[in-house]
Amino acid sequence: MSDNIDGLIEAFRAGKRAALARAMSIVEDARPGYDRLLSELHSATGRARRIGITGPPGAGKSTLTTLLAGLYRAAGLRVGIVAVDPTSPFTGGALLGDRVRMEAIALDPGVFIRSMATRGSLGGLAGTTRELSDVLDAFGMDRVLIETVGVGQSELDIARTADQSVVVLVPESGDSIQTMKAGLMEIADLFVVNKSDRPGADRVKHDLEVMLGLRGGNALGEDPAHHGVDLRRIANPAKAARQAAAAASAERWTPPVIQAVGTTAIGLPELVTALDRHFAYLEQSGMLVRRRRARVRQRIVDVVEDRVRRRLWLDAPTNGWLDGQLVDVEEGRRSPFAVADALLAKSGALLTGASR
Amino acid sequence: MSDNIDGLIEAFRAGKRAALARAMSIVEDARPGYDRLLSELHSATGRARRIGITGPPGAGKSTLTTLLAGLYRAAGLRVGIVAVDPTSPFTGGALLGDRVRMEAIALDPGVFIRSMATRGSLGGLAGTTRELSDVLDAFGMDRVLIETVGVGQSELDIARTADQSVVVLVPESGDSIQTMKAGLMEIADLFVVNKSDRPGADRVKHDLEVMLGLRGGNALGEDPAHHGVDLRRIANPAKAARQAAAAASAERWTPPVIQAVGTTAIGLPELVTALDRHFAYLEQSGMLVRRRRARVRQRIVDVVEDRVRRRLWLDAPTNGWLDGQLVDVEEGRRSPFAVADALLAKSGALLTGASR
């Protein structure tokens, strides 16, 4: 297995496309050696711009992603695409015109597309999306486009993965903007109102701009979703301090609202320009460094927690011991807390990795 | 703080309603001492039947919950209600008729209602819902009704919390049954088609029954959501073995589809009867023991992981050390995996609790 990974890394570094495909599969499925693979590739990451493209199902995200990839290709850039959308036409079901465009893109050797269905309601995609982006980055892609459907967990995933987040809406979103998921609003660095040839496009743009104006007192580019450690019910004073410092030092970025018509590529050059402008802003304000640092920190936290889970719950003696405690807990003689504490007290060597 | 918890436990055990309210708040907010409180109350749990009531917004879950509580009260049973639904009328907004009924229920000393808004898209409610149910159980409630809106994470939460799960639909759900979230279908022990005086009720019932017939080869009462440890991308051979054994030994339970009209209480006595019949089935088939054992196991796993997170990420020296590594990782000199392993290697005493 170790030899396979070594050989794979060699072929990957030589720029073999088949090695990229295999590396993506190993990482996506967390097959044996995936962590060593990522670890070896890590030093080659950090060059790609990662652009998240999110929004409700049917907003035309895949079409925009395809067109954006085409424009970047025309500029001589290499493009990786990760589509995390069960309804994405990348996974089938595209209209004929879309499909022709997508097939053209998919056959371009300067483009690599990986489409994932979401994995049940538990998601668990944060890690995978981020890691697949790392692999594409390490392979030398200049842009990594991450298409996700904007529901539930995924807007947080994308904020943890992307340098820049584009939120795609359609005129039909008009009535729902007032009740739009706060998560989507918070992560948006740019808005695209797609299908703007339909009635209601101007109103959506107007409503968005009103809403952004109302929020003008905030440092919009610097939001909680881009920062720090997700500890759910655990307070994190360091994070709060970092956020405050970031907010104080950040210049303002007001997300532009771009009207587009994906089928005719209207608005696409404006989107490319706005993304460049936003990236320059991220660099100049120091926010890029802060976002990437927060992402690195979160990444390490996630790896630590994943390691802990694997070491504890894939360990047969620990599971056997735990199974032996269940009757006592069921019958009220011991509490789950007492058993948990006892389990941790006896698991030092396991948790630190010393027992392996 | 410790004295406060001791006094609270004493008042709780003496059946003081104010102590119940305070215990619920401490647990909901995870205030200091909440784990000791739960630990002390643990031996008194296990008597209540926990009934999950879930379904899309607007399906009339709160009305059904109120009526169900009323029927149980009429039978002399004590009832706790946990409503985890941002759109729940328990949190305001009920129609007048509903509100009168709910206020009557809320004023009944044999009923205790706790309404929680959901906490952002991250949820994190699994633990809290379960723990609030424990508190109500320990207080001596005979039935604990848990109302959750059936989206995303929450159907898994309810499967981890409830002995029995009722999925509530309305005639308007008809078109969406084919695309209904698999999660909702999988957790259902009983279906209620509410608002059955509206057009389409018979079709929804028919469609559900067809779908259940198609799944007739499965042991429907025994589903993955009710079992074992959620390890996301981590395989669990022990769990698979337990599931296979359970499936082989389980008799069949086909979820009944009950038509109801919440506003006139039509179908409610049938629901009570079906719940009793299902509970008897759970007991006789041995499935109740298995479900509760799986719940206890998951509970311990969750406490262990929560302890690990708190011990690591609320520890100032660990955070300081981690912050010191970030630049090396950003600049590619160390990988997140190497830093994670080093962090775990030095955290033995912290993780086992020996350092406190």
XYZ file of C-alpha atoms in Angstrom:
712
model
C 0.000 0.000 0.000
C 2.841 2.308 0.964
C 4.593 1.552 -2.350
C 1.404 2.358 -4.229
C 1.126 5.746 -2.548
C 4.798 6.489 -3.238
C 4.383 5.590 -6.888
C 1.216 7.602 -7.083
C 2.874 10.668 -5.603
C 5.694 10.388 -8.131
C 3.264 10.184 -11.066
C 1.206 13.014 -9.568
C 4.242 15.262 -9.296
C 5.101 14.415 -12.900
C 1.735 15.862 -13.843
C 0.055 12.601 -14.917
C -3.665 13.114 -15.198
C -4.418 9.501 -14.273
C -2.519 10.027 -11.027
C -4.657 13.079 -10.265
C -7.814 11.052 -10.855
C -6.567 8.279 -8.584
C -5.465 10.699 -5.881
C -8.905 12.337 -5.947
C -10.617 8.973 -5.501
C -8.341 7.926 -2.649
C -9.009 11.197 -0.841
C -12.734 11.252 -1.552
C -13.204 7.756 -0.159
C -10.615 8.200 2.611
C -8.903 5.009 1.456
C -5.822 3.729 3.286
C -2.927 6.102 2.842
C -5.101 9.120 2.034
C -3.667 11.080 4.952
C -0.091 10.359 3.940
C -0.946 11.326 0.382
C -2.411 14.659 1.506
C 0.485 15.192 3.860
C 3.005 14.670 1.028
C 1.118 16.972 -1.320
C 0.636 19.683 1.278
C 3.804 21.632 0.473
C 2.577 22.118 -3.110
C -0.706 23.729 -2.058
C -1.501 27.399 -1.585
C -1.214 28.624 -5.150
C -4.759 28.126 -6.452
C -7.561 30.593 -5.927
C -10.523 28.698 -4.522
C -13.880 30.037 -5.567
C -17.078 28.727 -4.035
C -20.255 28.908 -6.102
C -23.366 28.226 -4.091
C -27.089 28.855 -4.216
C -30.443 27.096 -4.303
C -31.123 24.141 -6.606
C -31.989 25.250 -10.134
C -30.190 28.586 -9.922
C -27.897 27.644 -12.793
C -24.729 27.161 -10.763
C -23.342 24.460 -13.055
C -23.837 26.578 -16.153
C -22.088 29.537 -14.528
C -19.307 27.262 -13.314
C -18.817 25.894 -16.821
C -18.737 29.365 -18.369
C -16.380 30.673 -15.713
C -14.064 27.720 -16.350
C -14.186 28.501 -20.072
C -13.181 32.120 -19.498
C -10.313 31.096 -17.241
C -9.176 28.556 -19.842
C -9.263 31.280 -22.508
C -6.912 33.244 -20.256
C -4.536 30.280 -20.174
C -5.341 29.217 -16.623
C -5.811 25.632 -15.475
C -9.075 24.914 -13.733
C -10.262 22.273 -11.270
C -13.953 21.842 -10.503
C -15.470 20.122 -7.483
C -19.252 19.837 -7.758
C -20.961 18.884 -4.510
C -24.548 19.018 -5.614
C -26.906 16.084 -5.954
C -28.904 18.071 -8.523
C -25.865 19.209 -10.503
C -25.995 18.624 -14.253
C -22.370 17.550 -13.937
C -23.842 14.367 -12.515
C -26.286 14.017 -15.408
C -29.565 15.590 -16.380
C -28.240 18.736 -18.062
C -30.112 20.358 -20.906
C -28.593 19.714 -24.299
C -26.917 23.115 -24.658
C -25.451 22.897 -21.174
C -24.270 19.383 -21.766
C -22.445 20.273 -24.950
C -20.637 23.073 -23.126
C -19.875 20.857 -20.158
C -18.569 18.047 -22.318
C -16.329 20.473 -24.143
C -14.969 21.648 -20.820
C -14.617 18.138 -19.487
C -12.544 17.079 -22.505
C -10.171 20.028 -22.127
C -6.890 18.683 -20.689
C -6.495 21.931 -18.721
C -9.642 21.150 -16.756
C -10.373 18.447 -14.195
C -13.908 17.896 -12.903
C -14.884 15.823 -9.897
C -18.550 15.483 -9.132
C -19.726 14.156 -5.796
C -23.238 13.413 -4.680
C -23.823 14.544 -1.123
C -23.614 11.777 1.395
C -26.893 11.673 3.261
C -28.177 14.285 5.590
C -25.142 14.048 7.820
C -23.082 15.624 5.120
C -19.573 15.233 6.374
C -18.459 16.951 3.204
C -16.520 19.782 4.775
C -13.380 17.727 5.011
C -13.702 16.060 1.642
C -14.441 19.201 -0.356
C -11.521 20.973 1.236
C -9.190 18.044 0.708
C -10.192 17.546 -2.916
C -9.489 21.239 -3.448
C -6.055 20.694 -1.902
C -5.329 17.897 -4.358
C -6.340 20.047 -7.336
C -4.296 22.925 -5.928
C -1.253 20.694 -5.480
C -1.620 19.443 -9.064
C -1.140 22.997 -10.269
C -4.632 24.224 -10.993
C -4.778 28.027 -10.980
C -8.456 28.162 -10.098
C -10.502 25.674 -8.130
C -14.249 26.151 -8.556
C -16.366 24.510 -5.869
C -20.035 24.204 -6.708
C -22.308 23.396 -3.771
C -26.036 23.580 -3.283
C -26.783 26.174 -0.634
C -28.714 24.283 1.984
C -27.979 23.421 5.558
C -24.408 22.586 6.290
C -22.942 23.286 2.882
C -22.631 27.053 3.133
C -20.369 26.527 6.092
C -18.417 23.918 4.187
C -17.806 26.319 1.388
C -16.765 29.107 3.728
C -14.189 26.718 5.143
C -12.941 25.744 1.732
C -13.087 28.771 -0.524
C -11.142 32.020 -0.648
C -14.120 33.709 -2.292
C -17.795 32.788 -2.211
C -20.254 33.567 -5.007
C -23.930 33.212 -4.089
C -26.153 32.594 -7.125
C -29.810 33.572 -7.052
C -32.567 33.781 -9.675
C -35.434 36.274 -10.107
C -37.766 33.721 -8.555
C -35.731 34.043 -5.368
C -37.265 37.496 -4.915
C -39.950 36.636 -2.434
C -37.607 34.574 -0.372
C -34.761 37.029 0.009
C -36.235 38.414 3.182
C -36.273 34.964 4.624
C -33.132 33.782 2.925
C -31.003 31.591 5.033
C -28.757 33.842 7.035
C -25.888 31.504 6.279
C -26.031 32.232 2.552
C -26.134 35.979 3.129
C -23.208 35.840 5.482
C -20.806 33.955 3.288
C -21.442 35.943 0.105
C -18.493 37.907 -1.256
C -20.351 38.400 -4.535
C -23.931 37.867 -5.631
C -24.998 36.756 -9.081
C -28.638 37.164 -10.088
C -28.728 34.529 -12.811
C -31.456 34.171 -15.458
C -31.746 37.949 -15.340
C -33.743 37.974 -18.582
C -36.712 36.807 -16.530
C -39.160 39.128 -14.766
C -38.168 40.120 -11.261
C -34.414 40.307 -11.806
C -34.220 44.029 -11.123
C -36.265 43.645 -7.974
C -34.021 40.900 -6.633
C -30.958 43.031 -7.335
C -32.634 45.996 -5.651
C -33.706 43.982 -2.626
C -30.238 42.553 -2.226
C -28.679 45.983 -2.416
C -31.108 47.341 0.167
C -30.280 44.468 2.433
C -26.555 44.974 1.942
C -27.014 48.683 2.631
C -28.806 47.882 5.851
C -25.869 45.784 6.812
C -23.418 48.502 5.782
C -22.154 48.928 9.324
C -20.612 45.475 9.265
C -17.319 44.466 7.788
C -19.021 42.209 5.294
C -15.983 40.456 3.990
C -15.067 39.310 7.458
C -17.716 37.059 8.850
C -17.931 34.461 11.568
C -18.262 31.589 9.097
C -14.794 32.254 7.776
C -13.159 32.013 11.125
C -11.877 29.747 13.700
C -12.950 26.559 15.259
C -16.431 25.095 15.208
C -16.932 23.956 18.729
C -20.704 24.083 18.761
C -21.577 24.746 22.364
C -18.044 25.532 23.440
C -16.988 29.113 23.859
C -13.793 30.234 22.171
C -12.416 33.477 23.533
C -9.395 33.423 21.215
C -11.701 33.311 18.214
C -13.755 36.246 19.419
C -10.590 38.270 19.923
C -9.346 37.393 16.451
C -12.672 38.365 14.921
C -12.742 41.683 16.694
C -9.203 42.484 15.588
C -9.986 41.453 12.024
C -13.166 43.505 11.918
C -11.392 46.562 13.243
C -8.563 46.396 10.723
C -10.576 45.350 7.683
C -11.512 47.819 5.038
C -15.065 47.499 3.855
C -16.042 45.153 1.067
C -19.604 45.480 -0.127
C -20.581 42.424 -2.159
C -21.462 43.503 -5.708
C -24.673 42.180 -7.258
C -24.067 41.024 -10.825
C -26.903 40.297 -13.236
C -26.196 37.387 -15.533
C -27.853 35.167 -18.109
C -26.013 31.868 -18.044
C -27.397 30.590 -21.324
C -25.945 33.550 -23.253
C -22.934 34.242 -21.008
C -24.188 37.765 -20.274
C -22.602 39.036 -17.084
C -19.811 36.464 -17.075
C -16.948 38.855 -17.937
C -18.250 41.147 -15.174
C -18.140 38.196 -12.774
C -14.523 37.431 -13.666
C -13.604 41.090 -13.152
C -15.419 41.270 -9.828
C -13.700 38.095 -8.625
C -10.306 39.572 -9.524
C -11.178 42.806 -7.785
C -12.306 40.934 -4.678
C -9.166 38.806 -4.647
C -7.012 41.925 -4.855
C -9.018 43.318 -1.951
C -8.431 40.128 0.040
C -4.710 40.384 -0.552
C -4.364 44.081 0.154
C -6.487 44.093 3.283
C -4.595 41.149 4.739
C -7.827 39.238 4.822
C -6.588 36.485 2.533
C -3.883 35.619 5.027
C -6.386 35.670 7.871
C -8.924 33.532 6.049
C -6.332 30.999 5.023
C -4.870 30.940 8.521
C -8.307 30.312 10.026
C -8.798 27.573 7.448
C -5.497 25.935 8.333
C -6.362 26.068 12.008
C -9.772 24.542 11.459
C -8.168 21.905 9.299
C -5.787 20.843 12.051
C -8.640 20.790 14.562
C -10.643 18.556 12.226
C -7.725 16.191 11.706
C -7.178 15.954 15.461
C -10.831 15.127 16.064
C -10.888 12.631 13.218
C -7.756 10.955 14.616
C -9.354 10.753 18.060
C -12.481 9.138 16.622
C -10.550 6.612 14.593
C -8.213 5.717 17.428
C -11.033 5.248 19.918
C -13.866 3.769 17.925
C -11.944 1.538 15.568
C -10.115 -0.021 18.507
C -11.595 -3.437 19.245
C -10.635 -3.587 22.964
C -12.139 -0.135 23.571
C -15.372 -1.125 21.846
C -15.465 -4.374 23.791
C -14.944 -2.553 27.071
C -17.644 -0.031 26.156
C -20.105 -2.779 25.239
C -19.471 -4.302 28.659
C -20.617 -1.095 30.375
C -23.903 -0.656 28.568
C -26.092 -2.752 30.845
C -24.922 -0.847 33.919
C -25.795 2.423 32.212
C -29.144 1.168 30.950
C -30.083 0.024 34.414
C -29.049 3.302 35.992
C -26.085 2.052 38.041
C -23.582 4.181 36.117
C -24.131 7.370 34.165
C -22.936 7.948 30.585
C -20.650 10.635 31.994
C -18.984 8.262 34.440
C -18.398 5.696 31.684
C -17.090 8.362 29.306
C -14.638 9.621 31.913
C -13.465 6.093 32.677
C -13.017 5.380 28.986
C -10.893 8.482 28.514
C -8.880 7.804 31.674
C -7.780 4.426 30.319
C -7.174 5.570 26.732
C -4.098 7.765 27.068
C -1.739 5.627 24.991
C -4.426 5.096 22.371
C -5.213 8.785 22.016
C -1.652 10.027 21.861
C -0.777 7.395 19.265
C 1.806 5.839 21.596
C 0.162 2.428 21.550
C 0.543 1.868 17.841
C -21.892 26.247 42.091
C -21.661 22.717 43.439
C -23.961 23.641 46.346
C -26.469 25.052 43.919
C -26.550 21.829 41.940
C -26.931 19.776 45.120
C -29.823 21.912 46.281
C -31.376 21.768 42.852
C -31.174 17.981 42.745
C -32.854 17.770 46.127
C -35.716 20.024 45.046
C -35.962 18.136 41.745
C -36.263 14.818 43.514
C -38.925 16.297 45.764
C -40.930 16.984 42.603
C -40.684 20.793 42.639
C -41.733 22.172 39.307
C -39.422 25.188 39.620
C -36.497 22.805 40.037
C -37.512 21.018 36.833
C -37.608 24.331 34.976
C -34.187 25.285 36.298
C -32.705 21.897 35.522
C -34.021 22.148 31.961
C -32.391 25.550 31.517
C -29.063 24.415 32.922
C -29.024 21.435 30.598
C -30.235 23.339 27.541
C -27.521 25.960 27.905
C -24.862 23.496 29.090
C -24.221 25.723 32.101
C -21.549 24.743 34.639
C -22.560 21.594 36.488
C -24.949 20.389 33.784
C -23.030 17.157 33.390
C -23.055 16.427 37.110
C -26.756 17.221 37.191
C -27.476 14.788 34.365
C -25.186 12.235 35.920
C -27.055 12.444 39.243
C -30.446 12.210 37.570
C -29.428 9.334 35.328
C -30.514 6.543 37.676
C -34.093 7.873 37.612
C -34.382 7.705 33.818
C -35.702 4.906 31.634
C -39.367 4.935 32.634
C -40.822 7.405 30.130
C -41.885 6.497 26.638
C -40.253 8.955 24.258
C -42.291 9.744 21.191
C -40.838 11.773 18.347
C -43.230 13.800 16.199
C -41.623 15.123 13.071
C -42.572 16.364 9.618
C -42.395 19.401 7.361
C -43.234 22.922 8.586
C -46.967 23.574 8.603
C -47.972 19.921 8.897
C -49.755 20.581 12.195
C -47.269 18.845 14.458
C -47.878 21.181 17.391
C -51.634 20.690 17.222
C -51.228 16.932 17.158
C -48.728 17.108 19.993
C -51.147 19.164 22.078
C -54.041 16.795 21.415
C -51.904 13.753 22.129
C -50.804 15.321 25.400
C -54.461 15.960 26.262
C -55.406 12.332 25.663
C -52.518 11.116 27.783
C -53.522 13.529 30.556
C -57.081 12.222 30.380
C -55.599 8.765 30.988
C -53.852 10.092 34.103
C -50.373 10.151 32.600
C -47.834 12.934 33.088
C -46.489 14.470 29.913
C -43.332 16.355 29.004
C -43.026 18.166 25.685
C -39.831 19.283 23.976
C -40.524 21.347 20.859
C -37.481 21.832 18.637
C -39.097 23.740 15.830
C -38.479 27.368 14.942
C -41.928 27.485 13.331
C -43.688 25.814 16.232
C -46.784 27.567 17.556
C -45.480 26.691 21.009
C -43.071 29.524 20.406
C -45.851 31.877 19.325
C -47.896 32.392 16.210
C -50.574 29.780 16.802
C -54.097 30.258 15.514
C -56.573 31.225 18.181
C -58.132 27.758 18.580
C -54.734 26.121 18.800
C -53.511 28.679 21.263
C -56.438 28.140 23.605
C -55.770 24.412 23.588
C -52.037 24.908 24.061
C -52.512 27.337 26.916
C -54.853 24.902 28.616
C -52.214 22.198 28.276
C -49.435 24.488 29.396
C -51.300 25.412 32.579
C -51.915 21.764 33.478
C -49.543 20.878 36.347
C -49.176 17.382 34.889
C -47.590 18.828 31.752
C -44.239 20.533 31.240
C -43.409 22.190 27.937
C -39.967 23.354 26.814
C -39.699 25.056 23.490
C -36.342 25.575 21.832
C -35.559 27.441 18.679
C -33.022 25.594 16.567
C -29.518 26.934 16.875
C -28.351 27.863 13.423
C -27.640 25.489 10.618
C -25.087 23.595 12.620
C -27.846 22.260 14.794
C -26.025 20.594 17.598
C -29.412 19.728 18.996
C -29.004 15.970 19.131
C -27.427 16.104 22.529
C -29.684 18.746 23.960
C -32.959 17.181 22.853
C -31.894 13.859 24.255
C -30.712 15.361 27.506
C -33.851 17.441 28.003
C -35.842 14.258 27.463
C -33.723 12.617 30.147
C -34.533 15.403 32.590
C -38.266 15.085 31.923
C -37.996 11.311 32.223
C -36.132 11.597 35.539
C -38.794 13.984 36.839
C -41.357 11.238 36.383
C -43.076 12.073 33.128
C -44.774 9.014 31.651
C -44.631 10.286 28.097
C -42.100 12.640 26.550
C -43.261 14.106 23.247
C -40.489 15.545 21.103
C -41.642 17.770 18.280
C -39.042 18.504 15.600
C -39.268 19.890 12.113
C -38.170 17.231 9.675
C -35.310 18.811 7.798
C -31.656 18.005 7.598
C -30.100 16.788 10.762
C -33.201 16.675 12.911
C -34.593 13.353 11.748
C -31.402 11.749 12.934
C -31.633 13.628 16.196
C -35.083 12.282 16.800
C -34.080 8.743 15.936
C -31.391 9.037 18.565
C -33.774 10.413 21.138
C -37.136 8.737 20.667
C -38.394 5.214 21.253
C -41.041 5.747 18.601
C -41.140 8.178 15.694
C -44.315 9.599 14.176
C -43.921 11.296 10.793
C -46.672 13.838 10.080
C -47.595 14.705 6.497
C -50.420 16.682 4.891
C -52.329 16.110 1.626
C -50.171 18.776 0.006
C -47.194 16.499 0.629
C -48.540 14.211 -2.102
C -46.367 15.346 -4.951
C -43.272 15.260 -2.861
C -43.606 11.801 -1.372
C -41.634 10.267 -4.210
C -38.831 12.665 -3.488
C -39.344 12.767 0.237
C -36.185 12.866 2.177
C -35.074 9.294 2.674
C -34.281 10.149 6.266
C -37.910 10.868 7.117
C -39.078 7.641 5.496
C -36.504 5.608 7.325
C -37.236 6.780 10.821
C -41.036 6.495 10.608
C -42.658 3.974 12.915
C -46.060 5.532 12.217
C -47.344 7.971 9.631
C -50.070 10.532 10.232
C -51.682 12.220 7.240
C -52.938 15.327 9.005
C -55.521 17.765 7.628
C -57.140 14.769 5.958
C -60.322 16.727 5.280
C -58.429 18.378 2.434
C -58.247 17.033 -1.110
C -55.472 14.582 -1.767
C -55.447 12.872 1.634
C -56.453 9.503 0.233
C -53.815 9.724 -2.442
C -51.068 10.498 0.066
C -52.160 7.558 2.208
C -52.244 5.335 -0.891
C -48.837 6.486 -2.089
C -47.330 5.918 1.332
C -48.779 2.436 1.512
C -47.456 1.590 -1.942
C -44.068 2.812 -0.929
C -44.159 0.841 2.303
C -45.262 -2.221 0.341
C -42.301 -1.798 -1.980
C -40.074 -1.784 1.057
C -41.877 -4.811 2.519
C -38.742 -6.928 2.300
C -37.036 -4.805 4.916
C -37.408 -5.004 8.629
C -38.828 -1.528 8.778
C -38.715 -1.089 12.494
C -35.021 -1.766 12.482
C -33.189 0.869 10.561
C -29.676 2.245 10.468
C -30.662 5.532 12.038
C -31.628 3.791 15.241
C -28.335 2.082 15.662
C -24.867 2.452 16.751
C -22.251 5.053 16.428
C -22.180 7.850 13.908
C -18.633 7.821 12.685
C -19.208 9.462 9.337
C -16.470 8.108 7.134
C -15.319 5.490 9.613
C -16.377 1.895 9.104
C -17.850 0.097 12.100
C -17.828 -3.672 11.720
C -19.408 -4.213 15.146
C -22.342 -2.045 14.138
C -22.890 -3.905 10.900
C -22.884 -7.204 12.785
C -25.374 -5.878 15.318
C -27.639 -4.611 12.553
C -27.564 -7.923 10.732
C -28.386 -9.806 13.922
C -31.167 -7.399 14.762
C -32.648 -7.561 11.274
C -32.592 -11.340 11.303
C -34.330 -11.628 14.667
C -36.831 -8.824 14.247
C -40.404 -9.505 13.422
C -41.847 -7.205 10.796
C -43.426 -3.886 11.695
C -45.177 -2.107 8.873
C -45.777 1.542 9.772
C -49.506 2.230 9.796
C -50.794 5.305 7.969
C -53.347 7.163 10.094
C -55.577 9.877 8.673
C -56.217 12.715 11.092
C -57.757 16.164 11.287
C -55.970 17.996 14.046
C -58.514 20.777 14.383
C -61.302 18.312 15.234
C -59.165 15.609 16.867
C -60.266 13.050 14.278
C -57.761 10.196 14.154
C -56.189 11.023 17.516
C -57.565 8.027 19.441
C -56.336 5.824 16.579
C -52.899 7.397 16.925
C -52.799 6.654 20.656
C -53.823 3.041 19.989
C -51.240 2.638 17.224
C -48.514 4.047 19.469
C -49.451 1.573 22.210
C -49.476 -1.267 19.705
C -46.080 -0.230 18.377
C -44.631 0.054 21.855
C -45.871 -3.439 22.700
C -44.232 -4.633 19.487
C -40.978 -2.937 20.495
C -41.049 -4.679 23.864
C -42.000 -8.112 22.600
C -39.557 -8.155 19.717
C -36.685 -7.126 21.933
C -36.252 -4.066 19.781
C -36.880 -1.619 22.599
C -33.899 -3.000 24.472
C -31.769 -2.818 21.337
C -32.827 0.713 20.478
C -32.223 1.944 23.985
C -28.892 0.161 24.154
C -27.801 1.740 20.879
C -28.948 5.097 22.259
C -26.934 4.628 25.444
C -23.876 3.664 23.425
C -24.202 6.683 21.148
C -24.698 8.846 24.193
C -21.430 7.703 25.758
C -19.617 8.193 22.454
C -20.992 11.737 22.235
C -19.945 12.541 25.801
C -16.442 11.212 25.131
C -16.090 13.340 21.995
C -17.485 16.392 23.743
C -15.025 15.878 26.617
C -12.135 15.591 24.162
C -13.160 18.824 22.423
C -13.507 20.721 25.651
C -10.256 19.435 27.109
C -8.270 20.228 23.972
C -9.785 23.413 22.627
C -10.561 25.206 25.855
C -7.000 24.647 27.022
C -5.012 27.873 26.643
C -1.537 26.280 26.332
C -2.785 23.902 23.619
C -4.329 26.772 21.681
C -1.159 28.802 22.053
C 0.980 25.929 20.834
C -1.359 25.379 17.882
C -1.285 29.061 16.939
C 2.513 28.828 16.912
C 2.393 26.096 14.250
C 0.120 27.843 11.775
C 2.735 29.740 9.796
C 4.731 26.556 9.191
C 1.610 24.865 7.870
C 0.589 27.829 5.748
C 3.992 27.969 4.156
C 4.032 24.269 3.447
C 6.835 23.266 5.813
C 4.572 21.072 7.936
C 1.328 19.375 7.021
C -1.885 19.627 9.054
C -1.535 15.904 9.697
C 1.937 16.248 11.173
C 0.781 19.066 13.461
C -2.319 17.122 14.493
C -0.235 14.080 15.384
C 2.220 16.196 17.357
C -0.636 17.873 19.201
C -2.139 14.535 20.173
C 1.245 13.104 21.144
C 1.734 15.868 23.718
C -1.846 15.886 25.030
C -2.063 12.596 26.884
C -2.589 13.994 30.367
C -5.061 16.552 29.031
C -7.147 13.980 27.190
C -7.311 11.418 29.960
C -8.277 14.082 32.460
C -5.142 13.401 34.536
C -3.900 16.977 34.252
C -6.852 18.556 36.002
